[in-house]
Amino acid sequence: PPDGDDDEQQRREDEENDGGGSGSGGDGEQQQQGGGNAKAAVPFSAMCVRISRDSYPNLRALRNASHASLTDAAYVKISEGDFGYVLDDVPHLADYIPDVPTYPNPLQDHPAYSTVKQYFVDEDDTVPQKVVVQKNSRRGVHFRRAGPRQRVNFESDEVKACIVSCGGLCPGLNTVIRELVCGLAHMYNVNNIFGIQNGYKGFYSSNYVAITPKTVNDIHKRGGTVLGTSRGGHDTKKIVDNIQDRGINQVYIIGGDGTQKGAYEIYKEIRKRGLKVAVAGVPKTIDNDIAIIDKSFGFDSAVEEAQRAINSAHVEACSAENGIGLVKLMGRYSGFIAMYATLASRDVDCCLIPESPFYMDGEGGLLQYVERRLKENKHMVIVVAEGAGQDIIAKSIPASDQLDASGNKLLLDIGLWLTHKIKDHFKSKKMEMTIKYIDPTYMIRAIPSNAADNVYCTLLAHSAIHGAMAGYSFTVGMVNGRHAYIPFYRVTSTRNKVKITDRMWARLLSSTNQPSFLRQKDIDEAREADRLTNKPPLPPVANQNVAKAFDQSASASSNGEI
């Protein structure tokens, strides 16, 4: 339970910042000293607080959002409840459009949904970020629960929606597009739905393509995206100009953390202009590195396909004298695909990911382990994530800091580099060996999603539709098994990574019997990196209750830990 002294101290601080508490009158009123008519001198700092309170109803959110600029603090909505409860809410049309009209949800008359008991989500329903607690734990940070509301802010006839996909390919993109179109049409009777071709630049460089349930009927059976995609091309002003000119009032954006940052900028510009437009982000990343959410769509399909590549490498390795199968999988910053595919296959002898440093030479190094493993089993399989070992390669190969259109640093090929290093090592040892290098990256990205991901994509799309119809702007995702609306800044401020100090990575080391390659210094650095990565972007400034709740959420389990 929250400390009462903390609450009292917070109340006194608020009164001081208000220029004397409730007796001081409203902002702009004359304060009287000793019964006189002269204006009381107001310190500059107090004036700033008053202006902020006029602009942003939640002063505590502003004071706690020290990571953001004063302008960004307008979009942070924090509310508190008893026993350390904190709601990290998402913005709504009513935040900047006074008296925005509401309408009965058409689902109440829909024959498929009207019979469902308690189908509509209660406005007070929230989802906790941390589900494992102790007896005296605070309730912690919560997000608004996704789902249909009894009242919506758009009439079906007025909705003009558009859908865009950005960034790289991922299994399930077509499924999300299909279910957005079919959900809008079949649940809310929306007829005006448009596709934006080739990513963000399509808003201002391509014609909008009208799409219907009939045109997207079977696209979920194909990989890729029927709308096309691209990296970069984000010009906020041009995008919002086109949204405004074409009368679009619901924007559905599918993409990774960079794309969600773009969605956040689009929302902010829309709000500045006072437009009645909802922005809904559906997070997409095959690497599973989006923060907060349990997992991203397409991840299960990617792991399943990666297993096929690992199985091929295992067959090749077993069929040759001192055979080595080397598989490079996706994972620029996070090694989730490599870790889960390794655990699922059980044929892997060594898994290398960006989060876990390793070294090649000397006692306990990778080359020594490969040599020992071949002597024991006569074959081995190595799985490496694309972002692993980049610091080691840079020491032997001059690397230029080139970026792709999304601003990601271009990586050197760790798989090819490892192949040559292993060959050279065994050549110097005069040992016979055969190594097969397999890179299934683009094969994995291009497959259609499996059954589990198809269901997940459907639920994400429907949750996005319900939230947009209710006037919210957000990123949608599953948190502890429940779909929730998450503020844009929460999914873009940090990146989800494998915690090499947690049990899941320990399970992998136990499965492969590989050395951890970690020294105590590496472990200490990893723990500190985890602490900083998971530290919420609302640090303690004034409100100790909110700070404690966010600190508790920062210690929540990483994705996939059991």
Coordinates of C-alpha atoms in Angstrom, one line a residue:
P1 CA 0.0 0.0 0.0
P2 CA 1.2 3.6 -0.7
D3 CA 2.9 5.5 2.1
G4 CA 0.5 8.0 3.5
D5 CA 3.3 10.4 4.4
D6 CA 4.3 10.4 0.7
D7 CA 0.8 11.3 -0.3
E8 CA 0.7 14.2 2.3
Q9 CA 4.1 15.4 1.1
Q10 CA 2.9 15.3 -2.5
R11 CA -0.3 17.3 -1.6
R12 CA 1.8 20.0 0.1
E13 CA 4.1 20.2 -2.9
D14 CA 1.1 20.6 -5.3
E15 CA -0.3 23.3 -3.1
E16 CA 3.0 25.2 -3.1
N17 CA 3.3 24.9 -6.8
D18 CA -0.3 26.2 -7.2
G19 CA 0.7 29.4 -5.4
G20 CA -0.8 28.7 -2.0
G21 CA -3.3 25.9 -2.3
S22 CA -7.0 26.0 -2.8
G23 CA -7.4 29.4 -1.2
S24 CA -5.3 31.1 -3.9
G25 CA -8.2 31.1 -6.4
G26 CA -8.1 30.0 -10.0
D27 CA -5.3 30.8 -12.5
G28 CA -5.3 34.4 -13.5
E29 CA -7.3 35.6 -10.5
Q30 CA -5.9 38.4 -8.3
Q31 CA -4.5 37.2 -5.0
Q32 CA -4.9 39.5 -2.1
Q33 CA -2.4 40.0 0.7
G34 CA -3.6 41.2 4.0
G35 CA -7.0 42.1 2.6
G36 CA -5.5 44.6 0.1
N37 CA -6.3 44.9 -3.5
A38 CA -2.7 44.7 -4.8
K39 CA -1.7 41.7 -6.9
A40 CA 0.5 39.2 -5.2
A41 CA 3.9 38.8 -6.8
V42 CA 4.0 35.5 -8.5
P43 CA 7.4 33.8 -9.0
F44 CA 8.3 33.0 -12.6
S45 CA 8.5 29.3 -11.7
A46 CA 5.0 29.3 -10.3
M47 CA 3.8 31.1 -13.5
C48 CA 5.3 28.3 -15.6
V49 CA 3.5 25.7 -13.5
R50 CA 0.2 27.5 -14.0
I51 CA 0.6 27.8 -17.7
S52 CA 1.4 24.1 -17.8
R53 CA -1.7 23.2 -15.8
D54 CA -3.8 25.2 -18.2
S55 CA -2.4 23.4 -21.2
Y56 CA -2.1 19.9 -19.7
P57 CA -4.8 18.8 -17.3
N58 CA -2.5 16.2 -15.6
L59 CA 0.2 18.2 -14.0
R60 CA 1.7 15.1 -12.4
A61 CA 2.3 13.5 -15.7
L62 CA 4.0 16.7 -16.9
R63 CA 6.3 16.8 -13.9
N64 CA 7.2 13.1 -14.2
A65 CA 7.8 13.2 -18.0
S66 CA 11.3 14.6 -17.6
H67 CA 12.5 12.5 -20.5
A68 CA 10.3 14.4 -22.9
S69 CA 10.1 17.9 -24.1
L70 CA 7.4 20.2 -22.7
T71 CA 5.5 19.7 -25.9
D72 CA 5.6 15.9 -25.7
A73 CA 4.4 16.0 -22.1
A74 CA 1.0 17.0 -23.4
Y75 CA 0.5 13.5 -24.7
V76 CA 1.4 11.7 -21.5
K77 CA -1.7 10.7 -19.4
I78 CA -1.0 9.3 -16.0
S79 CA -3.6 8.7 -13.4
E80 CA -3.3 7.1 -10.0
G81 CA -5.5 4.9 -7.8
D82 CA -5.3 3.2 -4.4
F83 CA -2.5 0.9 -3.4
G84 CA 0.1 2.1 -5.9
Y85 CA -2.2 1.7 -8.9
V86 CA -1.0 3.7 -12.0
L87 CA -2.7 3.9 -15.3
D88 CA -0.5 4.8 -18.2
D89 CA -3.3 5.9 -20.5
V90 CA -3.5 6.6 -24.2
P91 CA -4.7 9.9 -25.8
H92 CA -8.3 10.4 -26.9
L93 CA -10.1 12.8 -29.2
A94 CA -11.8 14.4 -26.2
D95 CA -8.4 15.6 -25.0
Y96 CA -8.3 18.3 -27.7
I97 CA -11.7 18.4 -29.3
P98 CA -14.3 19.8 -26.9
D99 CA -17.7 18.1 -26.8
V100 CA -16.7 15.4 -29.4
P101 CA -19.9 13.6 -30.2
T102 CA -20.5 10.0 -29.2
Y103 CA -22.8 7.4 -30.8
P104 CA -24.1 3.9 -29.8
N105 CA -21.8 1.2 -30.9
P106 CA -23.4 -0.6 -33.9
L107 CA -22.1 -3.9 -32.5
Q108 CA -25.0 -3.9 -30.1
D109 CA -27.4 -4.6 -33.0
H110 CA -25.0 -7.0 -34.8
P111 CA -26.5 -10.5 -34.8
A112 CA -23.1 -12.1 -34.2
Y113 CA -22.2 -10.0 -31.2
S114 CA -25.4 -8.8 -29.6
T115 CA -25.9 -12.2 -27.8
V116 CA -22.4 -12.2 -26.3
K117 CA -22.6 -11.7 -22.5
Q118 CA -20.7 -8.6 -21.4
Y119 CA -19.2 -8.2 -24.9
F120 CA -18.4 -4.5 -24.3
V121 CA -15.3 -3.6 -22.3
D122 CA -15.9 -1.6 -19.2
E123 CA -14.2 1.8 -19.3
D124 CA -12.4 1.0 -16.0
D125 CA -10.9 -2.2 -17.3
T126 CA -7.1 -2.2 -17.4
V127 CA -4.2 -4.7 -17.9
P128 CA -1.2 -4.8 -15.5
Q129 CA 2.2 -4.6 -17.0
K130 CA 3.6 -6.9 -14.2
V131 CA 1.5 -9.9 -13.3
V132 CA 3.8 -11.6 -10.8
V133 CA 3.7 -9.8 -7.5
Q134 CA 4.4 -10.3 -3.8
K135 CA 2.1 -9.9 -0.9
N136 CA 3.0 -6.3 -0.2
S137 CA 3.7 -5.3 -3.8
R138 CA 2.1 -2.1 -5.2
R139 CA -0.4 -2.7 -8.0
G140 CA 2.0 -1.1 -10.4
V141 CA 1.6 0.3 -14.0
H142 CA -1.5 -0.7 -16.0
F143 CA -2.7 -0.1 -19.6
R144 CA -6.2 0.5 -20.9
R145 CA -7.8 -2.8 -21.9
A146 CA -8.5 -3.2 -25.6
G147 CA -12.0 -4.1 -26.9
P148 CA -15.3 -2.6 -28.1
R149 CA -16.9 0.3 -26.2
Q150 CA -20.6 0.9 -25.7
R151 CA -20.1 4.4 -27.1
V152 CA -18.0 5.3 -30.1
N153 CA -16.9 8.6 -31.6
F154 CA -17.4 7.9 -35.3
E155 CA -20.6 7.0 -37.2
S156 CA -20.1 4.3 -39.7
D157 CA -21.0 6.5 -42.6
E158 CA -18.5 9.2 -41.7
V159 CA -15.5 6.8 -41.3
K160 CA -12.9 7.1 -44.0
A161 CA -10.0 4.7 -43.1
C162 CA -6.6 4.1 -44.6
I163 CA -4.1 1.3 -44.0
V164 CA -0.3 1.4 -44.5
S165 CA 2.5 -1.1 -43.9
C166 CA 6.1 0.0 -43.5
G167 CA 9.6 -1.5 -43.0
G168 CA 10.7 -5.0 -43.7
L169 CA 8.5 -8.0 -44.5
C170 CA 7.1 -10.3 -41.8
P171 CA 4.7 -13.2 -41.7
G172 CA 1.2 -12.1 -41.0
L173 CA 1.2 -8.7 -42.7
N174 CA -1.4 -9.7 -45.2
T175 CA -3.5 -11.2 -42.4
V176 CA -3.5 -8.0 -40.5
I177 CA -4.5 -6.0 -43.6
R178 CA -7.3 -8.5 -44.4
E179 CA -8.7 -8.4 -40.9
L180 CA -8.6 -4.6 -40.7
V181 CA -10.6 -4.4 -43.9
C182 CA -13.0 -7.2 -43.0
G183 CA -13.4 -6.0 -39.4
L184 CA -14.2 -2.4 -40.4
A185 CA -16.7 -3.6 -43.0
H186 CA -18.4 -6.5 -41.2
M187 CA -18.4 -5.2 -37.6
Y188 CA -18.8 -1.4 -38.1
N189 CA -20.3 -1.2 -41.6
V190 CA -17.5 1.0 -42.9
N191 CA -17.5 1.3 -46.7
N192 CA -14.6 3.8 -47.3
I193 CA -11.3 1.9 -46.8
F194 CA -8.1 2.8 -48.6
G195 CA -4.7 1.2 -48.9
I196 CA -1.6 3.3 -48.9
Q197 CA 1.0 1.8 -51.3
N198 CA 4.7 1.4 -50.5
G199 CA 5.0 2.7 -47.0
Y200 CA 4.9 6.2 -45.6
K201 CA 5.9 7.8 -48.9
G202 CA 2.8 6.4 -50.4
F203 CA 0.7 9.0 -48.6
Y204 CA 2.1 11.7 -50.8
S205 CA 3.6 9.9 -53.8
S206 CA 0.9 7.3 -54.8
N207 CA -2.8 7.1 -55.4
Y208 CA -4.9 5.7 -52.6
V209 CA -6.3 2.3 -53.5
A210 CA -9.8 1.5 -52.5
I211 CA -10.0 -2.0 -50.8
T212 CA -13.0 -4.1 -49.9
P213 CA -13.4 -7.5 -48.1
K214 CA -13.7 -9.1 -51.6
T215 CA -10.4 -7.7 -52.8
V216 CA -8.5 -9.0 -49.7
N217 CA -10.5 -12.2 -49.3
D218 CA -7.6 -14.7 -49.6
I219 CA -4.4 -12.6 -49.2
H220 CA -3.7 -14.1 -45.8
K221 CA -2.6 -17.3 -47.7
R222 CA 0.3 -15.4 -49.2
G223 CA 3.4 -13.9 -47.7
G224 CA 4.6 -10.3 -48.0
T225 CA 2.1 -7.4 -48.2
V226 CA -0.3 -6.6 -51.0
L227 CA 0.1 -2.9 -50.2
G228 CA 3.8 -2.9 -50.7
T229 CA 6.3 -1.5 -48.2
S230 CA 9.4 0.6 -48.0
R231 CA 11.8 2.0 -45.4
G232 CA 12.0 5.7 -44.7
G233 CA 10.0 8.2 -46.6
H234 CA 8.4 9.7 -43.5
D235 CA 7.5 13.4 -44.0
T236 CA 5.1 14.3 -41.2
K237 CA 3.8 17.5 -42.8
K238 CA 3.2 16.0 -46.2
I239 CA 1.5 12.9 -44.7
V240 CA -0.9 14.9 -42.5
D241 CA -1.6 17.3 -45.4
N242 CA -2.8 14.4 -47.5
I243 CA -4.7 12.9 -44.6
Q244 CA -6.5 16.2 -44.1
D245 CA -7.1 16.9 -47.8
R246 CA -8.6 13.4 -48.5
G247 CA -10.8 13.5 -45.4
I248 CA -9.2 10.5 -43.7
N249 CA -10.2 10.1 -40.1
Q250 CA -8.8 6.7 -39.1
V251 CA -5.2 5.8 -39.9
Y252 CA -4.0 2.2 -39.3
I253 CA -0.2 1.9 -39.4
I254 CA 1.6 -1.5 -39.4
G255 CA 5.3 -1.5 -38.7
G256 CA 8.2 -1.8 -36.2
D257 CA 9.5 0.7 -33.6
G258 CA 10.7 3.2 -36.2
T259 CA 7.3 3.0 -37.9
Q260 CA 5.5 3.5 -34.5
K261 CA 7.7 6.6 -33.9
G262 CA 6.5 7.9 -37.2
A263 CA 2.9 7.1 -36.1
Y264 CA 3.5 9.1 -33.0
E265 CA 4.7 12.1 -35.0
I266 CA 1.7 11.9 -37.2
Y267 CA -0.6 11.8 -34.2
K268 CA 1.1 14.9 -32.7
E269 CA 0.7 16.9 -35.9
I270 CA -2.9 15.8 -36.2
R271 CA -3.6 17.0 -32.7
K272 CA -1.9 20.3 -33.3
R273 CA -4.2 20.9 -36.2
G274 CA -7.2 19.8 -34.1
L275 CA -8.3 17.1 -36.6
K276 CA -10.8 14.5 -35.7
V277 CA -8.5 11.6 -36.7
A278 CA -7.6 8.4 -34.7
V279 CA -4.2 6.8 -35.2
A280 CA -3.8 3.1 -34.5
G281 CA -0.5 1.4 -34.6
V282 CA -0.1 -2.4 -35.0
P283 CA 3.5 -3.3 -34.0
K284 CA 5.4 -5.5 -36.4
T285 CA 8.9 -6.8 -36.0
I286 CA 10.1 -10.3 -36.9
D287 CA 12.9 -9.9 -34.3
N288 CA 10.3 -9.6 -31.5
D289 CA 12.1 -6.5 -30.1
I290 CA 9.1 -4.3 -29.5
A291 CA 9.0 -3.2 -25.8
I292 CA 6.1 -3.9 -23.4
I293 CA 4.1 -6.5 -25.6
D294 CA 4.4 -10.2 -25.0
K295 CA 5.4 -10.9 -28.6
S296 CA 5.0 -9.5 -32.1
F297 CA 2.9 -11.2 -34.8
G298 CA 4.9 -13.4 -37.2
F299 CA 7.4 -14.4 -34.5
D300 CA 6.0 -17.9 -34.1
S301 CA 5.9 -18.4 -37.8
A302 CA 9.6 -17.2 -38.1
V303 CA 10.7 -19.6 -35.4
E304 CA 8.9 -22.5 -37.0
E305 CA 10.5 -21.8 -40.4
A306 CA 13.9 -21.2 -38.8
Q307 CA 13.7 -24.8 -37.4
R308 CA 13.6 -26.1 -41.0
A309 CA 16.9 -24.3 -41.7
I310 CA 18.5 -25.7 -38.6
N311 CA 17.3 -29.2 -39.5
S312 CA 18.9 -28.9 -42.9
A313 CA 22.2 -27.7 -41.3
H314 CA 22.0 -30.7 -38.9
V315 CA 21.6 -33.2 -41.8
E316 CA 24.5 -31.6 -43.7
A317 CA 26.7 -31.7 -40.6
C318 CA 25.9 -35.3 -39.7
S319 CA 26.7 -36.4 -43.3
A320 CA 30.2 -35.2 -43.4
E321 CA 33.5 -35.9 -41.5
N322 CA 33.8 -33.2 -38.8
G323 CA 30.8 -31.5 -40.4
I324 CA 29.6 -28.1 -39.2
G325 CA 26.3 -26.6 -40.1
L326 CA 26.2 -22.8 -39.6
V327 CA 22.8 -21.0 -39.7
K328 CA 22.4 -17.2 -39.6
L329 CA 19.0 -16.0 -38.4
M330 CA 17.4 -12.6 -38.0
G331 CA 18.1 -10.5 -34.9
R332 CA 19.8 -7.2 -35.4
Y333 CA 19.6 -6.1 -31.8
S334 CA 17.7 -9.0 -30.1
G335 CA 18.3 -12.7 -30.4
F336 CA 14.8 -14.0 -29.7
I337 CA 14.4 -16.0 -33.0
A338 CA 17.8 -17.6 -32.6
M339 CA 17.2 -18.5 -28.9
Y340 CA 13.7 -19.9 -29.4
A341 CA 14.6 -21.8 -32.6
T342 CA 17.5 -23.3 -30.8
L343 CA 15.4 -24.4 -27.8
A344 CA 12.8 -25.8 -30.2
S345 CA 15.1 -27.8 -32.4
R346 CA 17.4 -29.3 -29.7
D347 CA 20.0 -30.0 -32.5
V348 CA 22.1 -26.9 -31.9
D349 CA 25.4 -27.0 -30.2
C350 CA 26.1 -23.3 -30.0
C351 CA 23.8 -20.2 -30.2
L352 CA 25.3 -16.7 -30.5
I353 CA 23.1 -13.6 -30.0
P354 CA 23.8 -9.8 -29.9
E355 CA 23.1 -9.6 -26.2
S356 CA 25.7 -12.2 -25.2
P357 CA 29.3 -11.2 -26.0
F358 CA 31.7 -14.0 -27.1
Y359 CA 35.4 -14.2 -28.1
M360 CA 37.1 -16.4 -30.7
D361 CA 40.6 -17.3 -29.5
G362 CA 42.2 -18.5 -26.3
E363 CA 41.0 -20.6 -23.4
G364 CA 37.2 -20.9 -23.3
G365 CA 36.9 -19.2 -26.7
L366 CA 34.5 -20.2 -29.5
L367 CA 37.2 -21.9 -31.7
Q368 CA 38.4 -24.0 -28.8
Y369 CA 34.8 -25.1 -28.1
V370 CA 34.1 -26.0 -31.8
E371 CA 37.3 -28.1 -31.8
R372 CA 36.3 -29.9 -28.6
R373 CA 32.8 -30.5 -29.8
L374 CA 33.9 -32.0 -33.1
K375 CA 36.3 -34.4 -31.3
E376 CA 33.4 -35.5 -29.1
N377 CA 30.5 -35.8 -31.6
K378 CA 32.2 -35.6 -35.0
H379 CA 29.7 -32.9 -36.0
M380 CA 28.0 -29.7 -34.7
V381 CA 25.4 -27.0 -35.5
I382 CA 25.9 -23.3 -34.8
V383 CA 23.1 -20.8 -34.9
V384 CA 24.1 -17.1 -35.0
A385 CA 21.8 -14.0 -35.0
E386 CA 22.8 -11.4 -37.6
G387 CA 23.7 -8.8 -35.0
A388 CA 26.0 -11.0 -32.9
G389 CA 29.7 -10.4 -32.8
Q390 CA 29.7 -7.1 -34.8
D391 CA 32.3 -5.7 -32.4
I392 CA 34.6 -8.6 -33.1
I393 CA 34.3 -8.3 -36.9
A394 CA 35.0 -4.6 -36.7
K395 CA 38.4 -5.3 -35.2
S396 CA 39.4 -7.3 -38.3
I397 CA 37.4 -5.7 -41.1
P398 CA 37.1 -1.9 -41.5
A399 CA 33.4 -1.0 -41.1
S400 CA 31.8 2.1 -42.5
D401 CA 28.9 3.6 -40.5
Q402 CA 26.4 3.3 -43.3
L403 CA 22.7 3.4 -42.5
D404 CA 19.7 2.1 -44.4
A405 CA 16.6 4.2 -45.2
S406 CA 15.2 3.5 -41.7
G407 CA 18.3 4.7 -40.0
N408 CA 19.6 1.2 -39.0
K409 CA 23.3 0.6 -39.2
L410 CA 24.2 -1.8 -42.0
L411 CA 25.6 -4.9 -40.5
L412 CA 28.6 -7.0 -41.6
D413 CA 27.9 -10.6 -42.4
I414 CA 28.7 -12.5 -39.2
G415 CA 27.9 -15.9 -40.8
L416 CA 30.3 -15.5 -43.6
W417 CA 33.0 -14.1 -41.3
L418 CA 32.6 -17.0 -38.9
T419 CA 32.8 -19.5 -41.7
H420 CA 36.2 -18.2 -42.8
K421 CA 37.5 -17.9 -39.3
I422 CA 36.6 -21.5 -38.5
K423 CA 38.1 -22.8 -41.8
D424 CA 41.3 -20.9 -41.2
H425 CA 41.5 -22.3 -37.6
F426 CA 41.2 -25.9 -38.7
K427 CA 43.5 -25.4 -41.6
S428 CA 46.2 -24.2 -39.2
K429 CA 45.5 -27.3 -37.0
K430 CA 45.7 -29.5 -40.1
M431 CA 42.3 -31.0 -39.3
E432 CA 39.8 -32.1 -41.9
M433 CA 36.4 -30.5 -41.6
T434 CA 33.4 -29.4 -43.7
I435 CA 31.3 -26.4 -43.0
K436 CA 28.0 -25.5 -44.7
Y437 CA 26.7 -21.9 -44.3
I438 CA 22.9 -21.4 -44.6
D439 CA 21.3 -18.0 -44.6
P440 CA 17.4 -18.4 -44.7
T441 CA 16.7 -14.8 -43.8
Y442 CA 14.6 -13.8 -46.8
M443 CA 12.9 -17.2 -47.0
I444 CA 11.7 -16.8 -43.5
R445 CA 10.4 -13.2 -43.9
A446 CA 8.4 -14.1 -47.0
I447 CA 6.4 -17.0 -45.8
P448 CA 2.7 -16.7 -44.9
S449 CA 1.8 -16.8 -41.2
N450 CA 1.0 -20.1 -39.5
A451 CA -2.3 -20.8 -37.7
A452 CA -1.3 -19.4 -34.4
D453 CA -0.1 -16.1 -35.9
N454 CA -3.3 -15.9 -38.1
V455 CA -5.4 -15.9 -35.0
Y456 CA -3.1 -13.4 -33.2
C457 CA -3.2 -11.1 -36.2
T458 CA -7.0 -11.2 -36.3
L459 CA -7.2 -10.2 -32.6
L460 CA -4.7 -7.4 -33.0
A461 CA -6.6 -6.0 -36.0
H462 CA -10.0 -6.2 -34.3
S463 CA -8.6 -4.6 -31.1
A464 CA -7.1 -1.7 -33.2
I465 CA -10.5 -1.2 -34.9
H466 CA -12.4 -1.0 -31.6
G467 CA -9.9 1.5 -30.2
A468 CA -9.9 3.8 -33.2
M469 CA -13.8 3.7 -33.4
A470 CA -13.8 4.7 -29.7
G471 CA -11.6 7.7 -30.5
Y472 CA -8.2 6.6 -29.0
S473 CA -4.8 6.8 -30.6
F474 CA -2.4 4.1 -29.5
T475 CA -0.2 1.1 -30.3
V476 CA -2.1 -2.2 -29.7
G477 CA -0.5 -5.3 -28.3
M478 CA -0.9 -8.3 -26.0
V479 CA 0.4 -7.7 -22.4
N480 CA 0.3 -10.7 -20.1
G481 CA -2.1 -12.4 -22.4
R482 CA -4.6 -9.6 -22.6
H483 CA -4.9 -7.1 -25.5
A484 CA -4.2 -3.5 -24.4
Y485 CA -3.8 0.0 -25.8
I486 CA -0.3 1.2 -25.1
P487 CA 1.0 4.8 -25.5
F488 CA 3.2 5.3 -28.5
Y489 CA 6.1 6.6 -26.4
R490 CA 6.2 3.4 -24.3
V491 CA 6.8 1.1 -27.3
T492 CA 9.4 3.4 -28.9
S493 CA 11.5 4.5 -26.0
T494 CA 13.1 1.2 -25.3
R495 CA 13.8 -2.1 -27.2
N496 CA 13.0 -5.6 -25.9
K497 CA 16.1 -7.8 -25.6
V498 CA 17.1 -11.2 -24.4
K499 CA 18.2 -11.0 -20.8
I500 CA 21.3 -13.2 -20.5
T501 CA 21.0 -13.0 -16.7
D502 CA 17.5 -14.6 -16.7
R503 CA 16.3 -18.2 -16.7
M504 CA 15.4 -18.5 -20.3
W505 CA 19.0 -18.0 -21.5
A506 CA 20.2 -20.4 -18.8
R507 CA 17.8 -23.0 -20.2
L508 CA 19.4 -22.5 -23.6
L509 CA 23.0 -22.9 -22.2
S510 CA 21.8 -26.1 -20.5
S511 CA 20.3 -27.4 -23.7
T512 CA 23.3 -26.7 -25.9
N513 CA 26.0 -27.3 -23.3
Q514 CA 27.9 -24.4 -24.7
P515 CA 30.1 -22.1 -22.5
S516 CA 28.5 -18.8 -21.6
F517 CA 31.6 -16.9 -22.8
L518 CA 30.9 -14.5 -20.0
R519 CA 33.2 -13.0 -17.5
Q520 CA 32.0 -11.4 -14.3
K521 CA 32.5 -8.0 -15.9
D522 CA 30.2 -9.0 -18.8
I523 CA 27.5 -10.2 -16.3
D524 CA 27.7 -7.0 -14.3
E525 CA 27.5 -4.9 -17.5
A526 CA 24.5 -7.0 -18.7
R527 CA 22.6 -6.5 -15.5
E528 CA 23.2 -2.7 -15.7
A529 CA 22.1 -2.7 -19.3
D530 CA 18.9 -4.5 -18.4
R531 CA 18.2 -2.1 -15.6
L532 CA 18.7 0.9 -17.9
T533 CA 16.8 -0.7 -20.8
N534 CA 13.8 -1.5 -18.7
K535 CA 13.7 1.7 -16.8
P536 CA 10.4 3.4 -17.7
P537 CA 10.6 6.8 -19.5
L538 CA 8.8 8.4 -16.5
P539 CA 11.5 8.7 -13.9
P540 CA 10.9 9.9 -10.3
V541 CA 10.8 13.7 -10.3
A542 CA 8.1 14.7 -7.8
N543 CA 5.5 12.0 -7.4
Q544 CA 7.1 9.1 -5.4
N545 CA 4.0 6.9 -5.8
V546 CA 4.2 7.0 -9.6
A547 CA 8.0 6.5 -9.6
K548 CA 7.7 3.4 -7.4
A549 CA 5.1 1.9 -9.6
F550 CA 7.2 2.4 -12.7
D551 CA 10.3 1.0 -11.0
Q552 CA 8.3 -2.1 -10.1
S553 CA 7.2 -2.5 -13.7
A554 CA 10.9 -2.0 -14.8
S555 CA 11.7 -5.2 -12.9
A556 CA 9.0 -7.2 -14.8
S557 CA 10.0 -10.3 -16.6
S558 CA 11.3 -10.1 -20.1
N559 CA 9.3 -11.5 -23.0
G560 CA 9.4 -15.3 -23.0
E561 CA 10.7 -15.8 -19.4
I562 CA 8.8 -18.4 -17.5

